[in-house]
Short mmCIF file of C-alpha atoms in Angstrom, two decimals:
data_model
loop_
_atom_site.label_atom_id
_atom_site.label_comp_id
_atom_site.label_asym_id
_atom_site.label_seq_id
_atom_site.Cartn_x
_atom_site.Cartn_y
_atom_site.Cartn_z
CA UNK A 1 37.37 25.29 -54.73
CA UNK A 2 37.53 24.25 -51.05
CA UNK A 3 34.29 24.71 -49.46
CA UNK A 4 34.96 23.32 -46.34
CA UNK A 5 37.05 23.72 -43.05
CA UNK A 6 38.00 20.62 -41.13
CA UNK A 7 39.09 21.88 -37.65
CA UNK A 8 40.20 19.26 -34.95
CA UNK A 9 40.11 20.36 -31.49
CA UNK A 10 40.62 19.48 -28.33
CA UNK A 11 36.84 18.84 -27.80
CA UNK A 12 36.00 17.43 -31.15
CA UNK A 13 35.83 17.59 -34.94
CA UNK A 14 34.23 21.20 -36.20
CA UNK A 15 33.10 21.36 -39.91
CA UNK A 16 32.91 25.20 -41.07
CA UNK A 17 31.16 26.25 -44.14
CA UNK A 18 31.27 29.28 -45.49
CA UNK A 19 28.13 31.86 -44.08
CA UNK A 20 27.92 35.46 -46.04
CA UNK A 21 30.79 37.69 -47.80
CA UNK A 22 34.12 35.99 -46.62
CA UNK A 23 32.66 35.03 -43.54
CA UNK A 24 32.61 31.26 -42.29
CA UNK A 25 30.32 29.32 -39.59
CA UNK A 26 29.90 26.55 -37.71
CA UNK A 27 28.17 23.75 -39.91
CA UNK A 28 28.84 20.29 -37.51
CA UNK A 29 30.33 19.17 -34.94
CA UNK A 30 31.68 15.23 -34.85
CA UNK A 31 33.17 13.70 -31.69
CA UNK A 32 31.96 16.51 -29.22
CA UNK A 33 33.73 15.76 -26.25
CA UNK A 34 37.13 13.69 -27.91
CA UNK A 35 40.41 15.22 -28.66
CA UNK A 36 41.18 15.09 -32.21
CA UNK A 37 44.76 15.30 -33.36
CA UNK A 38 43.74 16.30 -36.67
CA UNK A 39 41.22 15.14 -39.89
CA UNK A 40 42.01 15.32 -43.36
CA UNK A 41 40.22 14.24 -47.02
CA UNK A 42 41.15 11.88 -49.39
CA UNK A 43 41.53 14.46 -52.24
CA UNK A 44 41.16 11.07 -54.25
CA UNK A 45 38.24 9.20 -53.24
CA UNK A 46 36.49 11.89 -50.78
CA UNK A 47 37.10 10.20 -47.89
CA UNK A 48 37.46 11.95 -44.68
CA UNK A 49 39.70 10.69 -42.04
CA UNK A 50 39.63 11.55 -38.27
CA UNK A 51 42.28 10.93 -35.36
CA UNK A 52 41.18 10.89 -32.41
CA UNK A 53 43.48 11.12 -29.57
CA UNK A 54 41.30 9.60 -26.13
CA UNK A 55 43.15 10.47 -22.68
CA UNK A 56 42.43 6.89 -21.62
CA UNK A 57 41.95 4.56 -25.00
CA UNK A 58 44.64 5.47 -26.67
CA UNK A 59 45.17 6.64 -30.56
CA UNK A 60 41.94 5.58 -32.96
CA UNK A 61 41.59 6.42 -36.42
CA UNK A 62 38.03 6.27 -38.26
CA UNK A 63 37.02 7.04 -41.98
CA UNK A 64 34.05 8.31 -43.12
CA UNK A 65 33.31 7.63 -46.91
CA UNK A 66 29.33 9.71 -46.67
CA UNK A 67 31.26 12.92 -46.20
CA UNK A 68 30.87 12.62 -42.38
CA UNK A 69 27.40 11.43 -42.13
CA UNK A 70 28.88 8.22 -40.61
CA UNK A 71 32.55 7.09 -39.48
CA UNK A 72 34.10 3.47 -39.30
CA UNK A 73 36.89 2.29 -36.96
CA UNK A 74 40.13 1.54 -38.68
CA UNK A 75 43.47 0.01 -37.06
CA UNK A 76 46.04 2.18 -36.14
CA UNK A 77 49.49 1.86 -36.87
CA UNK A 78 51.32 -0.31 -34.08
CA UNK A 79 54.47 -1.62 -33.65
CA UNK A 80 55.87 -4.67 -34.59
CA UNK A 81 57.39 -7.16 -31.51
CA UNK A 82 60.67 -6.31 -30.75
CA UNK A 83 60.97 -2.40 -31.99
CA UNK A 84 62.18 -0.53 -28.77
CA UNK A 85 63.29 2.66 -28.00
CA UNK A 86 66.84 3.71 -27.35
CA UNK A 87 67.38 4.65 -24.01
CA UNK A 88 67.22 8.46 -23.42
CA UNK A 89 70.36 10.25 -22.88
CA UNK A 90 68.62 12.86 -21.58
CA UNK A 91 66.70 11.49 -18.81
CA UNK A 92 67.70 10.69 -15.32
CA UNK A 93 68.43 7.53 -14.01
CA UNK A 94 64.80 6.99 -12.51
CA UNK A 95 63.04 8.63 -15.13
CA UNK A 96 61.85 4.83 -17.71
CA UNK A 97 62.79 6.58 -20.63
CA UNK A 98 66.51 6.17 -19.09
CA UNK A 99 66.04 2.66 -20.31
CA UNK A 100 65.71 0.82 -23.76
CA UNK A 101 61.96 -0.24 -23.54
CA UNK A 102 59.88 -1.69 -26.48
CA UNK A 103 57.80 1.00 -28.71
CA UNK A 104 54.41 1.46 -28.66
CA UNK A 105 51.65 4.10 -30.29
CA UNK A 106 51.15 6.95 -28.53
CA UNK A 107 49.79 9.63 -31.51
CA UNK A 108 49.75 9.42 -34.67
CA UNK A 109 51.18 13.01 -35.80
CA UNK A 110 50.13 13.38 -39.17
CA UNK A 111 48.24 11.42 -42.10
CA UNK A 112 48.41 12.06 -45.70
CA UNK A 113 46.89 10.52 -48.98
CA UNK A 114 49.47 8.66 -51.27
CA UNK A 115 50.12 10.13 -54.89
CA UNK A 116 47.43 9.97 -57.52
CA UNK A 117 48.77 7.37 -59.31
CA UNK A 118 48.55 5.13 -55.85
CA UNK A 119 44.83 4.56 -55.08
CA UNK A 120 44.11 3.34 -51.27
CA UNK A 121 47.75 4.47 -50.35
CA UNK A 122 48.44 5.99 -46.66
CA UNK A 123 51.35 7.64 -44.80
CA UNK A 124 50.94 8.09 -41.36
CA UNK A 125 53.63 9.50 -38.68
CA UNK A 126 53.50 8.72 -35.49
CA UNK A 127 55.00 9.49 -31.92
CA UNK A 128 57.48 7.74 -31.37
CA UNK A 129 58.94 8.63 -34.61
CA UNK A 130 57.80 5.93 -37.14
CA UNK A 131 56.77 6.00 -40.10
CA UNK A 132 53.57 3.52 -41.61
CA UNK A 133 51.93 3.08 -44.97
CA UNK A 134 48.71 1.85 -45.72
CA UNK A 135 47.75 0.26 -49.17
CA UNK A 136 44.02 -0.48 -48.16
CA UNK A 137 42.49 3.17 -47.10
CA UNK A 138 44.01 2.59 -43.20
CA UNK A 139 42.35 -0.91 -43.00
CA UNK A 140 45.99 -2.61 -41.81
CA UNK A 141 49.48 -0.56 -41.46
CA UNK A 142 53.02 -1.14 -42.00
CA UNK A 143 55.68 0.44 -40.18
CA UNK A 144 58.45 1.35 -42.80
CA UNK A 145 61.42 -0.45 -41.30
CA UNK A 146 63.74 0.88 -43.62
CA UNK A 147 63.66 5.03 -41.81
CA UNK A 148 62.55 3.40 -38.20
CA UNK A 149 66.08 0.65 -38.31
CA UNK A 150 68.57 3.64 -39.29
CA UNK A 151 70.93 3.65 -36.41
CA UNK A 152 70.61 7.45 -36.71
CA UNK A 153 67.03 7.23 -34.52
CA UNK A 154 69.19 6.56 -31.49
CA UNK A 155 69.87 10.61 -31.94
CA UNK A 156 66.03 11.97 -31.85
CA UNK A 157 64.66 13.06 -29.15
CA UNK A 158 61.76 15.02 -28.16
CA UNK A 159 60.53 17.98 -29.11
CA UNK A 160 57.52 19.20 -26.48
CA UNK A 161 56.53 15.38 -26.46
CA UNK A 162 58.01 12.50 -24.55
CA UNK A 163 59.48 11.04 -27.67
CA UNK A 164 60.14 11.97 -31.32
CA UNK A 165 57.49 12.00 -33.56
CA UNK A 166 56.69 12.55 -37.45
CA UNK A 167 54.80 15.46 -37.94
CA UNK A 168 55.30 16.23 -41.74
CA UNK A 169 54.74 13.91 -44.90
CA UNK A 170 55.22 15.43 -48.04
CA UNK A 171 54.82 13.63 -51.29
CA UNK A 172 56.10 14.30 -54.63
CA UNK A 173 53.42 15.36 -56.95
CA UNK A 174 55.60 14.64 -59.82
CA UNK A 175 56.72 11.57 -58.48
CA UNK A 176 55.28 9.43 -55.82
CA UNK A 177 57.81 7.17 -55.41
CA UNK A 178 59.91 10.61 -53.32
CA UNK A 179 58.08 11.57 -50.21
CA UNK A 180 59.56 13.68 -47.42
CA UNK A 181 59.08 13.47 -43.63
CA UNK A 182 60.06 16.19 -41.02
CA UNK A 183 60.86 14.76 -37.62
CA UNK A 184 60.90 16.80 -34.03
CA UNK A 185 63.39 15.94 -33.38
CA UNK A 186 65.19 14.27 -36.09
CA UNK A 187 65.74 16.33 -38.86
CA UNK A 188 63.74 16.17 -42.28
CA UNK A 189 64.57 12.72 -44.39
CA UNK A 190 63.76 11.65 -47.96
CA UNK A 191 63.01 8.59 -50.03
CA UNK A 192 63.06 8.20 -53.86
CA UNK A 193 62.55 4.33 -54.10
CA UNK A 194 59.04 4.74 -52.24
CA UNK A 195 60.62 4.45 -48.82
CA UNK A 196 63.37 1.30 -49.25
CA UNK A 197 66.14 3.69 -48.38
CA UNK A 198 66.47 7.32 -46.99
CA UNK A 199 68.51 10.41 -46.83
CA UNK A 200 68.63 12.71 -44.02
CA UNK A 201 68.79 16.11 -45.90
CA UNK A 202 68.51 18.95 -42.54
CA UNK A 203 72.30 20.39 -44.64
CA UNK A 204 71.74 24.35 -43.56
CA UNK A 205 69.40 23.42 -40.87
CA UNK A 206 71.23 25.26 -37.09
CA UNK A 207 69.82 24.06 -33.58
CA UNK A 208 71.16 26.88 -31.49
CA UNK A 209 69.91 24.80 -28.63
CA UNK A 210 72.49 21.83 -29.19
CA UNK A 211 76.46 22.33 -27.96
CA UNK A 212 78.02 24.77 -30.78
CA UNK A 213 79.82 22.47 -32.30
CA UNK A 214 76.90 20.41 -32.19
CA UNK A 215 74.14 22.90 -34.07
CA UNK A 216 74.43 21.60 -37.44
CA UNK A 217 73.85 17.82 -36.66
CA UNK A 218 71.74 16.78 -39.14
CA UNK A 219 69.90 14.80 -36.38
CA UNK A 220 69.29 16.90 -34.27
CA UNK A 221 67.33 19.50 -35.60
CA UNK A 222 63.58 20.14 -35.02
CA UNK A 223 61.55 21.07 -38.26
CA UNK A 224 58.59 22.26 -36.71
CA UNK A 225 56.68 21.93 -39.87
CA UNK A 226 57.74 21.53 -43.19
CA UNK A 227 55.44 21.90 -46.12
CA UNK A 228 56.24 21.88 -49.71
CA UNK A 229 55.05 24.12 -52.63
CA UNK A 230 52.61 21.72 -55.26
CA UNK A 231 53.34 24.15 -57.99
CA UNK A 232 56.99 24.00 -57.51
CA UNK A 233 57.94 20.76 -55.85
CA UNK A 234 61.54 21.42 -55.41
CA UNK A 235 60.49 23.98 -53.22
CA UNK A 236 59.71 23.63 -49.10
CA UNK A 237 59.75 25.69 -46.72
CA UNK A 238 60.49 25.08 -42.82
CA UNK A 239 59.20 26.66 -39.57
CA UNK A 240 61.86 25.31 -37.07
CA UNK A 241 62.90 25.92 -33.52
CA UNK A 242 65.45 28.36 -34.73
CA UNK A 243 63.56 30.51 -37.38
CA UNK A 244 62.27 29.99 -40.66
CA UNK A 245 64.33 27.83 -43.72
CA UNK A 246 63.86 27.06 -47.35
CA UNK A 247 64.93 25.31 -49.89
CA UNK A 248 65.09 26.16 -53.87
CA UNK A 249 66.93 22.73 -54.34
CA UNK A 250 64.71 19.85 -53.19
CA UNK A 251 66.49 19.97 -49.74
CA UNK A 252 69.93 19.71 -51.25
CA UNK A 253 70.63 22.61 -48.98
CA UNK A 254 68.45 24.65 -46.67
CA UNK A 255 69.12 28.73 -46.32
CA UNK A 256 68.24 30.26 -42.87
CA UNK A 257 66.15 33.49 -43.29
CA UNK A 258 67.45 35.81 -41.33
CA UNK A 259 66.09 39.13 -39.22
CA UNK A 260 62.23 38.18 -38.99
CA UNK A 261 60.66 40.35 -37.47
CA UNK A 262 58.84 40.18 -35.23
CA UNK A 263 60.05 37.24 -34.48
CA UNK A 264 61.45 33.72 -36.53
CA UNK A 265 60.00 31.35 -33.47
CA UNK A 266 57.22 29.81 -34.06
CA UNK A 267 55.18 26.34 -35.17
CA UNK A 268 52.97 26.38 -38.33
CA UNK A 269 53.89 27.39 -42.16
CA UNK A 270 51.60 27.74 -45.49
CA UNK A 271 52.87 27.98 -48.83
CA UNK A 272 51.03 29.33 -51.75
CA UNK A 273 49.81 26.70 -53.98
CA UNK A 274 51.47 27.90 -57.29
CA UNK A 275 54.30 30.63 -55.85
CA UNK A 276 56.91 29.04 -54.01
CA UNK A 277 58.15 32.69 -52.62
CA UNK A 278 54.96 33.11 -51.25
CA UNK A 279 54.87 31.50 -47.76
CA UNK A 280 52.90 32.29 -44.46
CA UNK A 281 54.25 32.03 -40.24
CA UNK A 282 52.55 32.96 -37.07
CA UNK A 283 55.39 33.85 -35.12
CA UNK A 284 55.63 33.58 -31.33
CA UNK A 285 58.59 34.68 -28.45
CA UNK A 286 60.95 32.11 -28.91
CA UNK A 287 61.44 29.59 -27.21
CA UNK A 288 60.05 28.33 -24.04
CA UNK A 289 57.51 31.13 -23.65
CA UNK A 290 55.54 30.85 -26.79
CA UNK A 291 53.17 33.66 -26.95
CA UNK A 292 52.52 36.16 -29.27
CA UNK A 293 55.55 39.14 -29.62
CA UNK A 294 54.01 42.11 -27.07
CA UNK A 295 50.49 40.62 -27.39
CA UNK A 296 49.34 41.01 -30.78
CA UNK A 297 48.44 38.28 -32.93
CA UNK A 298 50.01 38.87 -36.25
CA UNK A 299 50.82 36.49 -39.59
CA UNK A 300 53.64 37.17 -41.14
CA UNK A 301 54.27 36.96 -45.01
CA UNK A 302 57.06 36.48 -47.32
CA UNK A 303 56.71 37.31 -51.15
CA UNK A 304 59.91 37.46 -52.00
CA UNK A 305 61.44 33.89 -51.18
CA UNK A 306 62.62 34.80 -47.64
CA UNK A 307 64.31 38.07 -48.04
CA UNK A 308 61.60 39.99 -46.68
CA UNK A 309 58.63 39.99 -44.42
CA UNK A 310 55.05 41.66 -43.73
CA UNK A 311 53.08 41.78 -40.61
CA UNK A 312 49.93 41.44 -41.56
CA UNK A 313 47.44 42.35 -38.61
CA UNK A 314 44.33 43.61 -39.56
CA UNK A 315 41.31 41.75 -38.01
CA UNK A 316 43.50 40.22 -35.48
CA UNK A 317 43.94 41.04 -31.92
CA UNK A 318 46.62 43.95 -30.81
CA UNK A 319 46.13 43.85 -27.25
CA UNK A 320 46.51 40.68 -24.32
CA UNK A 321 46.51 38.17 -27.39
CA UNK A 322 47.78 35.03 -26.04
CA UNK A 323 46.83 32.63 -29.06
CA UNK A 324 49.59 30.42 -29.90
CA UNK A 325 48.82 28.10 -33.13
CA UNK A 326 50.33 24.98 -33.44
CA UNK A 327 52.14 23.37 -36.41
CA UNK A 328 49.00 21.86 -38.48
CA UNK A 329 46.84 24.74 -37.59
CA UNK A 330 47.85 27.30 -40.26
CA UNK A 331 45.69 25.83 -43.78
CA UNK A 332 46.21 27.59 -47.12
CA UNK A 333 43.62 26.36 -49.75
CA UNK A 334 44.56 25.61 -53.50
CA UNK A 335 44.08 29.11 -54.54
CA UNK A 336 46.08 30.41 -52.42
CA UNK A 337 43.96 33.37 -51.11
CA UNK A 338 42.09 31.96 -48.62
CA UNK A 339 43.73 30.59 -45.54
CA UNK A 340 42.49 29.96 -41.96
CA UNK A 341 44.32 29.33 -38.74
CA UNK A 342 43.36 28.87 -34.75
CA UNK A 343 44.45 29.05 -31.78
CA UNK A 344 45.28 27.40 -28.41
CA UNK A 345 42.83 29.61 -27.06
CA UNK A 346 40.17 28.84 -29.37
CA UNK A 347 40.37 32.08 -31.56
CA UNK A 348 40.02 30.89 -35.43
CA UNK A 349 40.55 33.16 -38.54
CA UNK A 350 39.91 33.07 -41.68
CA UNK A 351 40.95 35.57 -44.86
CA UNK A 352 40.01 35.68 -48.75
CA UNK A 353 42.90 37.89 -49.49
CA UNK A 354 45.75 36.17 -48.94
CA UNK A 355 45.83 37.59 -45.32
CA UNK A 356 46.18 41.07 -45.80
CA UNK A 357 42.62 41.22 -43.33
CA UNK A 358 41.34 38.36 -41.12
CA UNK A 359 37.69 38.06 -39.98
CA UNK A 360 37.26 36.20 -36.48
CA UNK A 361 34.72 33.25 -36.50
CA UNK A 362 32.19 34.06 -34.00
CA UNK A 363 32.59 31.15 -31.75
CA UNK A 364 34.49 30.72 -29.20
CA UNK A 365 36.24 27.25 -29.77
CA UNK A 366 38.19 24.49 -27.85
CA UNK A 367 42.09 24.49 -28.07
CA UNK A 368 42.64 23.88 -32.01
CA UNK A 369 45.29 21.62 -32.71
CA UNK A 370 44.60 21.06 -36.93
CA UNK A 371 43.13 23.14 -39.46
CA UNK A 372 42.54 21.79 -43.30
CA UNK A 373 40.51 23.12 -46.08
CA UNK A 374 38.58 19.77 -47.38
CA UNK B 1 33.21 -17.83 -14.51
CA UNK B 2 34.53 -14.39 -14.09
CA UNK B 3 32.94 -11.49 -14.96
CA UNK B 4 34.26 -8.82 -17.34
CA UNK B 5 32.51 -5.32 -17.26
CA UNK B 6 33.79 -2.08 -18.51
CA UNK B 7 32.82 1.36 -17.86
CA UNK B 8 30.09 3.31 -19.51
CA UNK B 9 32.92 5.10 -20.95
CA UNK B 10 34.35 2.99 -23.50
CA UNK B 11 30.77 2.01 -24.57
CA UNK B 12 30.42 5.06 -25.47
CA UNK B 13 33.01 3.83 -27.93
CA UNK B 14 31.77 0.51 -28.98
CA UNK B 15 29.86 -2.02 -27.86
CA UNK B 16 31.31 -3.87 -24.65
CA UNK B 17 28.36 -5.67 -22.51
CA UNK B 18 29.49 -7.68 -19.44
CA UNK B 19 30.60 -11.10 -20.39
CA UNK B 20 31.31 -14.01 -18.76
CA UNK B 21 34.70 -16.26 -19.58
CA UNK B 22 36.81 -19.02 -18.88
CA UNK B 23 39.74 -17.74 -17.19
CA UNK B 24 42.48 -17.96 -14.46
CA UNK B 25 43.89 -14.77 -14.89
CA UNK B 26 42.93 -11.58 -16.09
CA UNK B 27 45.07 -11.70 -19.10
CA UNK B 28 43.33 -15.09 -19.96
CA UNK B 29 40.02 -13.15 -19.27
CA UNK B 30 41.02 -10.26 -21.43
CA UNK B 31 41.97 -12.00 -24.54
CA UNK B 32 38.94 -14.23 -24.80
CA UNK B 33 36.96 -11.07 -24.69
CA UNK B 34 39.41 -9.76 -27.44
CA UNK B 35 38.92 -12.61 -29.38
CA UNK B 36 34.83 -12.17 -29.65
CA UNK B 37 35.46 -7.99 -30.36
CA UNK B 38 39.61 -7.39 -31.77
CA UNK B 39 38.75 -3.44 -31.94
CA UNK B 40 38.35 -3.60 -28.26
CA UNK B 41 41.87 -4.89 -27.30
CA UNK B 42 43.55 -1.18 -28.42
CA UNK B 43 40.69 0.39 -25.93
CA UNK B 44 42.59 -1.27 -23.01
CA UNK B 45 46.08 -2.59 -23.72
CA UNK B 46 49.03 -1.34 -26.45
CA UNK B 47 50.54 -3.61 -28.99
CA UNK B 48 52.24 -5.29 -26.30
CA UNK B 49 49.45 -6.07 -23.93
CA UNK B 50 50.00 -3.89 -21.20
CA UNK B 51 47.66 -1.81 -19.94
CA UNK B 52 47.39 1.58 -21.55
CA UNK B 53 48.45 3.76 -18.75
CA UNK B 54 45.14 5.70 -18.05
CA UNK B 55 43.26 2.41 -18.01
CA UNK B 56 43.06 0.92 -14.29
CA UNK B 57 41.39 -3.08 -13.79
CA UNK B 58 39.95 -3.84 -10.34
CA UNK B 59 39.47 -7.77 -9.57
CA UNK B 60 37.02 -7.94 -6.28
CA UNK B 61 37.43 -4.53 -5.68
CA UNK B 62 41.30 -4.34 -5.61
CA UNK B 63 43.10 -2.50 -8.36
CA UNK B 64 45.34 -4.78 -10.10
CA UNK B 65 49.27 -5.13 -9.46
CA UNK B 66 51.07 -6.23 -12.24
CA UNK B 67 49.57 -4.11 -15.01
CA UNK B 68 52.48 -5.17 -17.83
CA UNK B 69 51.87 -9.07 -17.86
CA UNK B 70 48.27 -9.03 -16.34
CA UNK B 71 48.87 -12.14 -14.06
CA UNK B 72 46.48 -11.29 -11.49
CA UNK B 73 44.44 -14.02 -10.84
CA UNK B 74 40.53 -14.59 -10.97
CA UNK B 75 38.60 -17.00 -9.41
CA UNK B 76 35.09 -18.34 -10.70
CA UNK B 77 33.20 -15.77 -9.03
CA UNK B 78 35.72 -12.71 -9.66
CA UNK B 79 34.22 -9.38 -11.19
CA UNK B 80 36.85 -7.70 -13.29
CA UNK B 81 36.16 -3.90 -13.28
CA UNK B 82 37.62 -2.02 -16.44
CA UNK B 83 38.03 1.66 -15.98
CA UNK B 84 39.06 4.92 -16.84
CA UNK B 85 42.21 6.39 -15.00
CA UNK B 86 41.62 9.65 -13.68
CA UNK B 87 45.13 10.33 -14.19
CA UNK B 88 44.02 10.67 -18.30
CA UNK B 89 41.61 13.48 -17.95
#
C-alpha cells in the first residue's frame, strides 16, 4: 500500500507520510522555493520524477532514483525546427498569437510511466499541446508527430492557458500499445498502434460554450481531466467544462451525467481502483468564478455509475471556503479508500474511508497544483 | 574577450561561473558557453534560441535589443549580464 504523498506546490515538492490514526504529516520538503507542476513514481523502477516549472528558466524535469535523497537534471521535451503554431482565431490582430509562430515548451502538463511490459518508457504532455515519449527514463524525448501533424490541432485552443495543452495520459493496462490523452482544449484522442495513428473519440462530449451548432465538435471540447478505471479499462470518466462524462465503452461514446448537485463544474476526478461506478469530483460554480457552491468545500461521490451523487462534507470547511483544486490535485490510492486532495489556498485533505470524513493536514501549504500517492 | 556572468539565481540551479569567450556577438558568446555546459542553454533560451521571455541580457550596462536572433554585438572588453526578468516573479 501507498505510504506516501507526493504534493507539488507552488513553493516546492512536499513528501507526506502518514503520522497517527488516519492522520498524515509533513515528512520533506524538495525544491523549497520552485513551482512544481507536479511529481510522480515510476511504479516500475521506483523512480521519482519532478517538474519544475521556474518563472524565469523555463520547464526542467529531474529524476531521483534514491527515493528523493538526490535528483538529476533530465532534458525536457522540445520541439523539433519547423513545428509552429496555427495562428489564433481568437486573438486580436496585435495580440502574437494572431500569427503562425514556431512552437516552443512552455509546461509540461502531465508525465506518466509506460506499460509494464515497456521498461524506461515515458509519456509526457505538454503546453502547447504535444505529445513526447521517452524510451530512456526522460534522458532524450520525442515529440509524437503522428497526434501533433493532424490538421485537426489548427482547432485547439486554450483552456485557462495561452495555448492547448495535454493534461491526461492514460495507458492501457491490458494493452500498452492503446494509450489515451485528454486535451484542453482539444478533445480526448486515442492510439492502438502505440501512437502511429489516432482517433479523436470526444462522441457525447457538449461545449455549451461553443456556437450551438457548434457544441458537439469533437475538437473543441475541454476534458478537464480524464482518468480511467485500472480494474475496468474500458471504463473513464471525465470532469469537463460542462459537467461530468463517462464512458462504459472505451470512449466509443461518452454519456453526460446530468443534475449534479451541487454543481457539475469543476477540474479534478478519481476513480476507484477496482469499481468503475465508483468515481470522486470537487465541484466548483461554474464557469468563470470557480469557487466552492455557497462556500463549503464538499467532494462529491458517485456509486452508482453516474446516476446519482453524495456530498460528502464532513471534516471539510462549511463556511468562507474558497479552496478550488485543480485537475491533478484529487489522488485516489490503489485501494481505493484513501484519497487526498488540496487546494489553491493551501488546504490539503486526506480520508481512509473512501471520503465519507476528511481530516485537514495541519499545515498551512502553498497553492497545490498535483497530488499523487507514491 | 567578453565576459559572460549570470545571476546568483540560476546558480542556484547549476553551476555557471563567469567565463571568458571568443565572440562578436552575444549569440556567438552564448553558444560557446553552451557548448562547455548544454543543460545551461534551456536556463536562458527555448529550442529556438531566443531568449526565454523572463530572462533579460545587459551588454555594458544596456539591456539587449534584439532578444530573438541575439545579434547584439560585444566587443573585447564587453561584460554580458544574464538575469532574471522581474516580469517572471
Amino acid at each position: 500500500m501507498s505510504n506516501r504523498l507526493l504534493v507539488s506546490t507552488r513553493k516546492g515538492l512536499f513528501t507526506l507520510a502518514p503520522a497517527s490514526g488516519n492522520d498524515w504529516k509533513v515528512d520533506n520538503v524538495d525544491f523549497l522555493g520552485d513551482p512544481l507542476n507536479l511529481a510522480m513514481r515510476d511504479p516500475r523502477d521506483g523512480a521519482l520524477y519532478a517538474v519544475l516549472n521556474l518563472g524565469h528558466f523555463g520547464t526542467k524535469l529531474r529524476r531521483s532514483d534514491d527515493d528523493g535523497a538526490t535528483w538529476t537534471e533530465l532534458s525536457v521535451p522540445e520541439f523539433p525546427e519547423g513545428c509552429t503554431l496555427f495562428a489564433n482565431g481568437f486573438a486580436a490582430p496585435h495580440d502574437a498569437r494572431s500569427k503562425e509562430r514556431p512552437a516552443v515548451l512552455m509546461e509540461i502538463w502531465s508525465l506518466e510511466a509506460g506499460g509494464a511490459d515497456q521498461p524506461g518508457v515515458l509519456w509526457a504532455g505538454t503546453i502547447p499541446g504535444g505529445l513526447f515519449r521517452s524510451n530512456d527514463r526522460g534522458a532524450s524525448w520525442t515529440l509524437v508527430r503522428s497526434l501533433w501533424d493532424r490538421p485537426e490541432r489548427a482547432k485547439w485552443f486554450g483552456g485557462g492557458k495561452d495555448e492547448a495543452g495535454i493534461h491526461s495520459i492514460c495507458v492501457d493496462p491490458r494493452d500498452t500499445q492503446h494509450v489515451s490523452v485528454a486535451i484542453s482544449c482539444g478533445g480526448a484522442w486515442t492510439t492502438r498502434d502505440g501512437g502511429a495513428s489516432w482517433t479523436n473519440v470526444s462522441q457525447g462530449m457538449r461545449a455549451a460554450y461553443m456556437p450551438p451548432e457548434m457544441a458537439f465538435d469533437l475538437d473543441a471540447q475541454d476534458p478537464h481531466r480524464m482518468v480511467q478505471c485500472p480494474a475496468s479499462p474500458d471504463h473513464y470518466w471525465v470532469q469537463h467544462h460542462n459537467g461530468i462524462f463517462r464512458t462504459s465503452n472505451d470512449c466509443t461514446r461518452w454519456e453526460e451525467c446530468e443534475n449534479v448537485q451541487p454543481a457539475g463544474f469543476g477540474f479534478a476526478v478519481a476513480v476507484h481502483p477496482a469499481d468503475p461506478k465508483t468515481a470522486w469530483f470537487v465541484p466548483g460554480v461554474k464557469d468563470e468564478k470557480r469557487y466552492p457552491v455557497d462556500s463549503k468545500l464538499i467532494v462529491t461521490r458517485t456509486r452508482d455509475g453516474g446516476q446519482t451523487f453524495e456530498s460528502l462534507s464532513q471534516g471539510l470547511p462549511q463556511d468562507h471556503a474558497y479552496d478550488v483544486v485543480f485537475r491533478h490535485a484529487l489522488a485516489v490510492d490503489e485501494t481505493g479508500s484513501r484519497l487526498a486532495f488540496g487546494s489553491t489556498t493551501g488546504g490539503f485533505w486526506t480520508t481512509a474511508d473512501g471520503g465519507e470524513s476528511w481530516t485537514q493536514l495541519p499545515a498551512r501549504l502553498p497553492p497545490v497544483y498535483a497530488v499523487c500517492f507514491a | 574577450m567578453p565576459r559572460v556572468l549570470f545571476t546568483p539565481h540560476l546558480q542556484r540551479h547549476l553551476a555557471c561561473p563567469p567565463q571568458d569567450v571568443d565572440a562578436g556577438t552575444v549569440r556567438e558568446a552564448l553558444e560557446k558557453v553552451f557548448a562547455a555546459s548544454e543543460p545551461l542553454r534551456g536556463y536562458v533560451v527555448d529550442e529556438r534560441f531566443r531568449l526565454r521571455r523572463h530572462v533579460v541580457i545587459f551588454v555594458n550596462n544596456r539591456p539587449i535589443t534584439d532578444r530573438e536572433g541575439l545579434t547584439d554585438a560585444v566587443g573585447p572588453t564587453s561584460e554580458i549580464y544574464v538575469l532574471q526578468a522581474l516580469s517572471g516573479g
